[in-house]
């Protein structure tokens, strides 16, 4: 059907897409702007809907083995620590796949080593995508290193601020949400004893939440916090912040959790301003499609962005296995994914409003991804939605 398939971006979405396409018998080339394949230090929740795909693609066992067993999740009152909601760890029984908290570097390494085992030369580092042209026969991508690459099809997996998306669909409205996220990792030995009883916890309060959960067999505590900050903040994962500014903004947090913020080593806390974008009317144009955050950039309130990128990849691989033409493969992919992914994008926005809504009734644990029915989706078995080939 096609012989030259290019993927732009080797994040979770790009690597998963490469693996799923290889699984369907295709050769791929991945172009990544970074000079080495390296994820930043943070955790990511991989829920059963995405674990189905990782299991099918042969990396689930490694990912689960590195994560360690997840525990019972609790929602707690931001100031008092009172337990508001308990979520048992019964995902395997309910959905046939587990729920894991994974270090992003471990997930990336598991995907990358599987992709490179299939095709040792398929990743090109130091290739920052700049622009593209396409006609009925091919796509030509230009990179900032001056190289051009010709392909039969191109898949933009270059994240929320996707340049591929901008090239194909033009400029878009981007809203700073007025929310700033902080992230850090803390060695377990430095975690205050007051948090030991519930290591997987989310503290919900008016206009802020604070989340911690262990990674790597409970040797590291992952910390993520999101709160309102009217001042404009940059987008991106690596903007340095200070422990002082973090703890000042969360000064009324439950004291043991505030102690956890203060236990963060200087120089290891980062922040960024969250962006919200409208769902795309289409993911594909001609020989170019988008996947993951490039197709449906979303706020992090349901913890589903990476999971949806993995779902996309699984469905894309299946579409390429099922179709006889590139056009049909892209139609199957987009028709199967758009309603699901755009729906989660909007649900994530609503979830943000719910959990951070200042209410007279006190904190609101929200309607999480499980309660919204999002984990029941299985990208390995969901019927491919046909359209005109
Ligand atoms: C605070 C927070 C917490 C989150 N927690 C979760 C969670 O628990 N579970 C979950 O499922 N999701 C979570 N997410 C969302 C998740 O991180 C993203 O949805 C996911 O990383 C998207 O993967 P991606 O591969 O599409 O994009 P990215 O991870 O952004 O990868 C894009 C890749 O493309 C490369 N690239 C970018 N531009 C170019 C270019 N011009 N040329 C070449 N390469 C390029 C980048 O270097 C990168 O390697 C969270 C997000 C935030 C902000």
Short mmCIF file of C-alpha atoms and ligand atoms in Angstrom, two decimals:
data_model
loop_
_atom_site.label_atom_id
_atom_site.label_comp_id
_atom_site.label_asym_id
_atom_site.label_seq_id
_atom_site.Cartn_x
_atom_site.Cartn_y
_atom_site.Cartn_z
CA UNK A 1 0.00 0.00 0.00
CA UNK A 2 2.74 2.48 1.03
CA UNK A 3 6.44 1.89 1.51
CA UNK A 4 7.75 5.14 3.02
CA UNK A 5 6.00 6.10 6.25
CA UNK A 6 7.38 9.00 8.27
CA UNK A 7 6.49 9.86 11.86
CA UNK A 8 7.38 13.27 13.30
CA UNK A 9 8.02 13.16 17.06
CA UNK A 10 9.29 10.23 19.14
CA UNK A 11 7.27 10.84 22.31
CA UNK A 12 4.82 8.30 23.70
CA UNK A 13 2.49 8.76 20.71
CA UNK A 14 5.16 8.57 17.99
CA UNK A 15 6.88 5.52 19.45
CA UNK A 16 3.56 3.73 20.01
CA UNK A 17 2.52 4.52 16.43
CA UNK A 18 5.84 3.19 15.12
CA UNK A 19 5.42 -0.02 17.09
CA UNK A 20 1.80 -0.56 16.01
CA UNK A 21 2.66 0.06 12.34
CA UNK A 22 5.64 -2.30 12.52
CA UNK A 23 3.33 -4.86 14.08
CA UNK A 24 1.12 -4.53 10.99
CA UNK A 25 4.11 -5.15 8.74
CA UNK A 26 5.13 -1.58 7.82
CA UNK A 27 8.56 0.04 7.86
CA UNK A 28 8.68 3.45 9.56
CA UNK A 29 11.08 6.32 9.99
CA UNK A 30 10.80 8.46 13.11
CA UNK A 31 12.11 12.03 13.13
CA UNK A 32 12.70 13.55 16.57
CA UNK A 33 13.96 17.06 17.26
CA UNK A 34 15.86 16.08 20.42
CA UNK A 35 19.46 14.87 20.13
CA UNK A 36 18.76 11.90 22.39
CA UNK A 37 15.65 9.93 23.33
CA UNK A 38 15.05 11.18 26.84
CA UNK A 39 11.80 11.74 28.75
CA UNK A 40 11.70 14.16 31.67
CA UNK A 41 11.33 13.02 35.26
CA UNK A 42 7.64 12.64 35.92
CA UNK A 43 5.05 9.96 36.32
CA UNK A 44 2.25 9.08 33.95
CA UNK A 45 -0.86 7.07 34.69
CA UNK A 46 -1.51 4.29 32.19
CA UNK A 47 -5.07 3.08 32.64
CA UNK A 48 -6.58 -0.21 31.37
CA UNK A 49 -7.75 1.28 28.05
CA UNK A 50 -4.11 1.97 27.08
CA UNK A 51 -2.69 -1.13 28.81
CA UNK A 52 -4.73 -3.30 26.41
CA UNK A 53 -2.69 -1.85 23.53
CA UNK A 54 0.67 -2.09 25.34
CA UNK A 55 -0.09 -5.71 26.19
CA UNK A 56 -1.06 -6.48 22.59
CA UNK A 57 2.10 -4.81 21.26
CA UNK A 58 4.31 -6.81 23.62
CA UNK A 59 5.52 -4.10 26.02
CA UNK A 60 2.86 -4.29 28.75
CA UNK A 61 4.74 -6.78 30.88
CA UNK A 62 7.91 -4.70 30.95
CA UNK A 63 5.99 -1.51 31.74
CA UNK A 64 4.07 -3.22 34.56
CA UNK A 65 7.24 -4.82 35.93
CA UNK A 66 9.00 -1.46 36.19
CA UNK A 67 6.01 0.35 37.69
CA UNK A 68 5.23 -1.98 40.56
CA UNK A 69 1.77 -2.66 41.90
CA UNK A 70 -0.63 0.25 42.14
CA UNK A 71 -2.54 0.78 45.38
CA UNK A 72 -5.84 2.17 46.53
CA UNK A 73 -6.39 5.75 45.32
CA UNK A 74 -7.94 8.27 47.68
CA UNK A 75 -9.30 11.76 47.18
CA UNK A 76 -8.64 13.97 50.19
CA UNK A 77 -9.69 17.38 51.47
CA UNK A 78 -7.09 19.96 50.44
CA UNK A 79 -6.73 21.52 53.88
CA UNK A 80 -7.77 18.87 56.41
CA UNK A 81 -6.65 15.70 54.63
CA UNK A 82 -10.05 14.09 55.32
CA UNK A 83 -10.58 11.13 52.97
CA UNK A 84 -13.45 12.03 50.60
CA UNK A 85 -13.44 9.05 48.22
CA UNK A 86 -11.64 5.69 48.02
CA UNK A 87 -11.00 3.96 44.71
CA UNK A 88 -10.10 0.25 45.04
CA UNK A 89 -7.48 -1.28 42.76
CA UNK A 90 -9.86 -3.66 40.98
CA UNK A 91 -9.15 -2.61 37.39
CA UNK A 92 -7.96 -6.03 36.24
CA UNK A 93 -11.21 -7.64 37.42
CA UNK A 94 -13.34 -4.88 35.90
CA UNK A 95 -11.55 -4.24 32.61
CA UNK A 96 -9.21 -7.17 31.97
CA UNK A 97 -6.13 -4.94 32.15
CA UNK A 98 -4.29 -3.22 35.00
CA UNK A 99 -3.83 0.41 35.99
CA UNK A 100 -0.25 1.56 36.43
CA UNK A 101 1.68 4.62 37.47
CA UNK A 102 4.84 4.63 35.38
CA UNK A 103 7.97 6.77 35.20
CA UNK A 104 7.77 8.43 31.77
CA UNK A 105 11.38 7.48 31.02
CA UNK A 106 10.57 3.81 31.67
CA UNK A 107 7.57 3.89 29.34
CA UNK A 108 9.59 5.63 26.65
CA UNK A 109 12.48 3.17 27.03
CA UNK A 110 10.14 0.16 26.79
CA UNK A 111 8.55 1.52 23.60
CA UNK A 112 11.85 2.65 22.07
CA UNK A 113 13.65 -0.63 22.64
CA UNK A 114 10.76 -2.58 21.06
CA UNK A 115 10.71 -0.24 18.03
CA UNK A 116 14.50 -0.39 17.61
CA UNK A 117 14.51 -4.17 17.97
CA UNK A 118 12.22 -4.29 14.92
CA UNK A 119 14.16 -1.69 12.90
CA UNK A 120 17.49 -0.65 14.43
CA UNK A 121 17.98 2.40 12.17
CA UNK A 122 14.49 3.82 12.15
CA UNK A 123 14.92 6.73 14.62
CA UNK A 124 16.58 9.93 13.33
CA UNK A 125 17.54 12.31 16.15
CA UNK A 126 18.22 16.02 15.72
CA UNK A 127 15.50 16.37 13.08
CA UNK A 128 13.27 19.32 13.95
CA UNK A 129 10.31 19.44 11.57
CA UNK A 130 9.78 22.83 9.94
CA UNK A 131 7.29 22.55 7.07
CA UNK A 132 5.79 20.26 4.46
CA UNK A 133 4.28 20.19 1.01
CA UNK A 134 2.17 17.39 -0.42
CA UNK A 135 0.49 16.37 -3.67
CA UNK A 136 -1.40 13.30 -4.80
CA UNK A 137 1.80 11.22 -4.92
CA UNK A 138 3.96 12.17 -1.94
CA UNK A 139 4.72 14.36 1.10
CA UNK A 140 7.95 16.30 1.36
CA UNK A 141 8.97 17.36 4.87
CA UNK A 142 11.65 19.96 5.54
CA UNK A 143 13.66 19.96 8.76
CA UNK A 144 15.57 22.82 10.34
CA UNK A 145 18.86 20.97 9.69
CA UNK A 146 18.21 21.68 6.00
CA UNK A 147 17.30 18.11 5.06
CA UNK A 148 14.16 17.20 3.15
CA UNK A 149 12.51 13.79 3.40
CA UNK A 150 10.04 12.39 0.87
CA UNK A 151 7.41 9.89 2.04
CA UNK A 152 4.18 8.27 0.92
CA UNK A 153 2.53 9.43 4.16
CA UNK A 154 3.43 11.41 7.27
CA UNK A 155 2.05 11.14 10.81
CA UNK A 156 2.43 14.19 13.02
CA UNK A 157 3.09 13.05 16.61
CA UNK A 158 4.82 16.26 17.64
CA UNK A 159 2.77 17.12 20.72
CA UNK A 160 0.35 19.82 21.84
CA UNK A 161 2.04 22.68 20.00
CA UNK A 162 2.31 20.54 16.83
CA UNK A 163 3.99 22.15 13.86
CA UNK A 164 2.67 19.44 11.55
CA UNK A 165 -0.88 20.34 12.63
CA UNK A 166 -0.20 24.04 12.04
CA UNK A 167 1.23 23.31 8.57
CA UNK A 168 -1.77 21.25 7.54
CA UNK A 169 -4.65 23.05 9.25
CA UNK A 170 -3.26 26.56 9.82
CA UNK A 171 -3.15 28.69 12.94
CA UNK A 172 -5.52 27.97 15.79
CA UNK A 173 -6.91 29.65 18.88
CA UNK A 174 -4.81 28.78 21.93
CA UNK A 175 -6.06 29.76 25.36
CA UNK A 176 -3.89 30.01 28.43
CA UNK A 177 -6.17 28.35 31.00
CA UNK A 178 -4.99 30.55 33.84
CA UNK A 179 -3.62 27.40 35.49
CA UNK A 180 -0.07 26.50 36.35
CA UNK A 181 1.20 22.98 36.95
CA UNK A 182 4.18 22.07 39.13
CA UNK A 183 5.97 18.73 39.03
CA UNK A 184 8.77 17.09 40.99
CA UNK A 185 10.07 13.70 42.09
CA UNK A 186 10.99 13.06 45.73
CA UNK A 187 12.95 10.03 47.02
CA UNK A 188 10.65 7.90 49.16
CA UNK A 189 13.00 8.25 52.15
CA UNK A 190 12.18 12.01 52.22
CA UNK A 191 8.40 11.61 52.14
CA UNK A 192 6.75 12.70 55.42
CA UNK A 193 5.43 9.79 57.50
CA UNK A 194 2.00 11.46 57.63
CA UNK A 195 1.41 10.44 54.00
CA UNK A 196 2.36 6.76 54.40
CA UNK A 197 -1.14 5.46 55.00
CA UNK A 198 -2.37 6.71 51.60
CA UNK A 199 0.59 6.94 49.20
CA UNK A 200 -1.73 7.35 46.16
CA UNK A 201 -3.68 10.52 46.93
CA UNK A 202 -5.20 13.59 45.34
CA UNK A 203 -5.95 16.62 47.53
CA UNK A 204 -8.78 18.64 46.01
CA UNK A 205 -9.52 22.21 46.92
CA UNK A 206 -10.98 25.39 45.51
CA UNK A 207 -8.94 26.35 42.45
CA UNK A 208 -6.11 23.88 43.18
CA UNK A 209 -5.30 20.22 43.40
CA UNK A 210 -2.25 18.35 44.63
CA UNK A 211 -1.51 14.79 43.57
CA UNK A 212 1.14 12.33 44.71
CA UNK A 213 1.76 8.71 43.84
CA UNK A 214 4.77 6.38 44.02
CA UNK A 215 6.78 5.15 41.02
CA UNK A 216 9.35 2.39 40.45
CA UNK A 217 8.24 -0.04 43.16
CA UNK A 218 7.57 2.78 45.61
CA UNK A 219 11.11 4.16 45.57
CA UNK A 220 10.16 7.64 44.29
CA UNK A 221 7.16 9.84 44.99
CA UNK A 222 5.76 11.69 41.96
CA UNK A 223 4.27 15.09 42.77
CA UNK A 224 1.96 17.06 40.46
CA UNK A 225 -0.02 20.12 41.45
CA UNK A 226 -2.26 22.37 39.40
CA UNK A 227 -3.61 25.73 40.51
CA UNK A 228 -4.97 29.03 39.25
CA UNK A 229 -2.43 31.69 38.37
CA UNK A 230 -3.76 34.62 36.37
CA UNK A 231 -0.28 35.69 35.24
CA UNK A 232 0.67 34.24 31.86
CA UNK A 233 3.09 31.30 32.11
CA UNK A 234 5.05 29.50 29.40
CA UNK A 235 3.89 26.21 27.92
CA UNK A 236 6.32 23.27 28.19
CA UNK A 237 7.54 20.78 30.74
CA UNK A 238 10.92 22.10 31.66
CA UNK A 239 10.49 25.61 33.05
CA UNK A 240 12.45 25.77 36.32
CA UNK A 241 10.54 26.82 39.45
CA UNK A 242 11.51 27.15 43.10
CA UNK A 243 10.35 25.16 46.11
CA UNK A 244 9.54 28.50 47.74
CA UNK A 245 7.10 29.68 45.04
CA UNK A 246 5.49 26.22 44.97
CA UNK A 247 5.05 26.06 48.75
CA UNK A 248 3.85 29.68 48.96
CA UNK A 249 1.04 28.95 46.49
CA UNK A 250 0.06 25.82 48.45
CA UNK A 251 0.60 27.23 51.97
CA UNK A 252 -2.84 26.11 53.21
CA UNK A 253 -2.39 22.50 52.01
CA UNK A 254 -2.77 19.62 54.53
CA UNK A 255 0.45 20.00 56.57
CA UNK A 256 2.11 16.60 55.76
CA UNK A 257 1.51 17.26 52.04
CA UNK A 258 2.96 20.75 52.37
CA UNK A 259 5.96 19.14 54.07
CA UNK A 260 6.32 16.96 50.97
CA UNK A 261 6.60 20.09 48.82
CA UNK A 262 9.25 21.44 51.19
CA UNK A 263 11.17 18.13 50.92
CA UNK A 264 11.76 18.67 47.18
CA UNK A 265 15.45 19.24 46.43
CA UNK A 266 16.19 22.74 45.08
CA UNK A 267 16.54 22.76 41.30
CA UNK A 268 14.24 19.75 40.80
CA UNK A 269 10.86 21.46 40.60
CA UNK A 270 9.40 22.57 37.25
CA UNK A 271 6.27 24.42 36.22
CA UNK A 272 4.34 25.27 33.12
CA UNK A 273 1.19 27.10 32.06
CA UNK A 274 -1.59 24.84 30.79
CA UNK A 275 -3.07 25.51 27.37
CA UNK A 276 -6.51 24.55 26.11
CA UNK A 277 -7.35 24.17 22.44
CA UNK A 278 -10.59 23.42 20.63
CA UNK A 279 -11.11 19.91 19.16
CA UNK A 280 -10.08 19.56 15.51
CA UNK A 281 -12.79 19.03 12.88
CA UNK A 282 -10.47 16.62 11.10
CA UNK A 283 -7.15 14.90 11.91
CA UNK A 284 -6.12 14.11 8.34
CA UNK A 285 -5.50 16.02 5.15
CA UNK A 286 -4.36 14.11 2.07
CA UNK A 287 -1.27 12.09 2.94
CA UNK A 288 -0.78 13.64 6.39
CA UNK A 289 -2.51 12.78 9.64
CA UNK A 290 -2.02 13.72 13.30
CA UNK A 291 -1.97 11.56 16.43
CA UNK A 292 -1.82 12.02 20.22
CA UNK A 293 -1.57 15.58 21.53
CA UNK A 294 -0.99 16.80 17.95
CA UNK A 295 -4.54 15.66 17.10
CA UNK A 296 -6.33 16.29 20.39
CA UNK A 297 -4.27 18.39 22.83
CA UNK A 298 -5.99 18.33 26.19
CA UNK A 299 -5.71 19.59 29.73
CA UNK A 300 -4.35 16.97 32.19
CA UNK A 301 -7.38 16.73 34.51
CA UNK A 302 -8.38 13.20 33.49
CA UNK A 303 -4.78 11.93 33.11
CA UNK A 304 -5.64 10.54 29.68
CA UNK A 305 -3.50 12.35 27.10
CA UNK A 306 -0.80 9.68 26.86
CA UNK A 307 -3.38 6.90 27.11
CA UNK A 308 -5.25 8.37 24.17
CA UNK A 309 -2.05 8.67 22.15
CA UNK A 310 -1.48 4.93 22.73
CA UNK A 311 -5.11 4.17 21.78
CA UNK A 312 -4.67 6.22 18.57
CA UNK A 313 -1.51 4.31 17.71
CA UNK A 314 -3.18 0.94 18.18
CA UNK A 315 -6.13 1.91 15.97
CA UNK A 316 -3.81 3.41 13.33
CA UNK A 317 -1.84 0.16 13.16
CA UNK A 318 -5.05 -1.84 12.81
CA UNK A 319 -6.35 0.53 10.13
CA UNK A 320 -3.16 0.06 8.10
CA UNK A 321 -3.51 -3.71 8.44
CA UNK A 322 -7.15 -3.63 7.32
CA UNK A 323 -7.09 -1.16 4.42
CA UNK A 324 -5.93 -1.51 0.83
CA UNK A 325 -5.20 2.15 0.23
CA UNK A 326 -3.61 4.89 2.28
CA UNK A 327 -6.75 6.97 1.96
CA UNK A 328 -8.87 4.16 3.36
CA UNK A 329 -6.44 3.53 6.24
CA UNK A 330 -6.61 7.21 7.25
CA UNK A 331 -10.42 7.23 6.96
CA UNK A 332 -10.66 4.14 9.21
CA UNK A 333 -8.26 5.70 11.71
CA UNK A 334 -9.95 9.08 11.86
CA UNK A 335 -13.51 7.77 11.86
CA UNK A 336 -12.72 5.35 14.66
CA UNK A 337 -10.83 7.83 16.83
CA UNK A 338 -12.27 11.30 16.43
CA UNK A 339 -15.45 11.02 18.47
CA UNK A 340 -13.68 9.22 21.31
CA UNK A 341 -10.63 11.47 21.50
CA UNK A 342 -12.40 14.79 20.96
CA UNK A 343 -14.96 13.70 23.57
CA UNK A 344 -12.22 13.07 26.14
CA UNK A 345 -10.62 16.43 25.26
CA UNK A 346 -13.88 18.20 26.18
CA UNK A 347 -14.50 15.96 29.22
CA UNK A 348 -11.05 16.89 30.53
CA UNK A 349 -11.98 20.56 30.34
CA UNK A 350 -15.19 19.87 32.31
CA UNK A 351 -13.28 17.80 34.88
CA UNK A 352 -10.91 20.74 35.48
CA UNK A 353 -13.87 23.01 36.16
CA UNK A 354 -15.44 20.45 38.48
CA UNK A 355 -12.49 19.60 40.69
CA UNK A 356 -11.30 23.15 40.96
CA UNK A 357 -14.66 24.85 41.20
CA UNK A 358 -14.85 27.06 44.24
CA UNK A 359 -18.02 25.81 45.88
CA UNK A 360 -19.76 26.61 49.09
CA UNK A 361 -20.14 22.85 49.61
CA UNK A 362 -16.39 22.38 49.88
CA UNK A 363 -14.00 20.42 47.68
CA UNK A 364 -15.29 18.27 44.85
CA UNK A 365 -13.44 15.05 43.93
CA UNK A 366 -15.00 15.34 40.47
CA UNK A 367 -16.20 12.72 38.03
CA UNK A 368 -12.94 10.98 37.22
CA UNK A 369 -12.01 9.05 34.08
CA UNK A 370 -13.30 5.81 35.59
CA UNK A 371 -16.68 7.28 36.49
CA UNK A 372 -16.95 8.76 33.02
CA UNK A 373 -16.64 5.25 31.57
CA UNK A 374 -13.35 5.99 29.82
CA UNK A 375 -11.51 2.83 30.92
CA UNK A 376 -13.97 0.45 29.25
CA UNK A 377 -12.62 1.33 25.79
CA UNK A 378 -10.37 -1.31 24.22
CA UNK A 379 -8.42 -0.06 21.16
CA UNK A 380 -7.43 -3.63 20.27
CA UNK A 381 -11.01 -4.74 19.73
CA UNK A 382 -13.06 -1.58 19.09
CA UNK A 383 -14.72 -1.97 15.67
CA UNK A 384 -13.01 0.10 12.97
CA UNK A 385 -15.50 2.63 11.68
CA UNK A 386 -15.68 2.42 7.92
CA UNK A 387 -16.07 5.33 5.60
CA UNK A 388 -15.85 5.64 1.84
CA UNK A 389 -12.47 4.24 0.75
C1 LIG B 1 0.57 17.74 34.36
C2 LIG B 1 0.32 16.67 33.34
C3 LIG B 1 0.09 15.39 33.79
C4 LIG B 1 -0.24 14.40 32.88
N1 LIG B 1 -0.52 13.15 33.33
C5 LIG B 1 -0.93 12.22 32.47
C6 LIG B 1 -1.27 10.91 32.94
O1 LIG B 1 -1.15 10.60 34.13
N2 LIG B 1 -1.72 9.99 32.02
C7 LIG B 1 -1.84 10.30 30.69
O2 LIG B 1 -2.29 9.44 29.91
N3 LIG B 1 -1.49 11.53 30.23
C8 LIG B 1 -1.04 12.48 31.08
N4 LIG B 1 -0.68 13.71 30.61
C9 LIG B 1 -0.74 13.98 29.16
C10 LIG B 1 0.45 13.36 28.42
O3 LIG B 1 1.66 13.77 29.01
C11 LIG B 1 0.44 13.77 26.96
O4 LIG B 1 -0.87 13.67 26.46
C12 LIG B 1 1.38 12.87 26.16
O5 LIG B 1 2.72 13.11 26.51
C13 LIG B 1 1.17 13.10 24.66
O6 LIG B 1 2.10 12.33 23.95
P1 LIG B 1 2.52 12.76 22.49
O7 LIG B 1 3.51 11.74 22.05
O8 LIG B 1 1.32 13.02 21.66
O9 LIG B 1 3.24 14.17 22.68
P2 LIG B 1 4.62 14.53 23.49
O10 LIG B 1 4.73 13.66 24.66
O11 LIG B 1 4.53 15.99 23.65
O12 LIG B 1 5.74 14.13 22.44
C14 LIG B 1 5.98 14.91 21.29
C15 LIG B 1 7.36 14.56 20.74
O13 LIG B 1 7.55 15.28 19.52
C16 LIG B 1 8.81 15.95 19.56
N5 LIG B 1 8.67 17.14 18.72
C17 LIG B 1 7.96 18.27 19.01
N6 LIG B 1 8.07 19.16 18.00
C18 LIG B 1 8.86 18.57 17.06
C19 LIG B 1 9.33 18.99 15.80
N7 LIG B 1 9.02 20.20 15.30
N8 LIG B 1 10.12 18.14 15.09
C20 LIG B 1 10.44 16.91 15.56
N9 LIG B 1 10.03 16.47 16.79
C21 LIG B 1 9.24 17.28 17.50
C22 LIG B 1 9.05 16.24 21.02
O14 LIG B 1 10.41 16.46 21.28
C23 LIG B 1 8.49 14.97 21.67
O15 LIG B 1 9.47 13.96 21.71
C24 LIG B 1 -0.31 14.70 31.49
C25 LIG B 1 -0.02 16.00 31.05
C26 LIG B 1 0.29 16.97 31.96
C27 LIG B 1 0.56 18.36 31.45
#
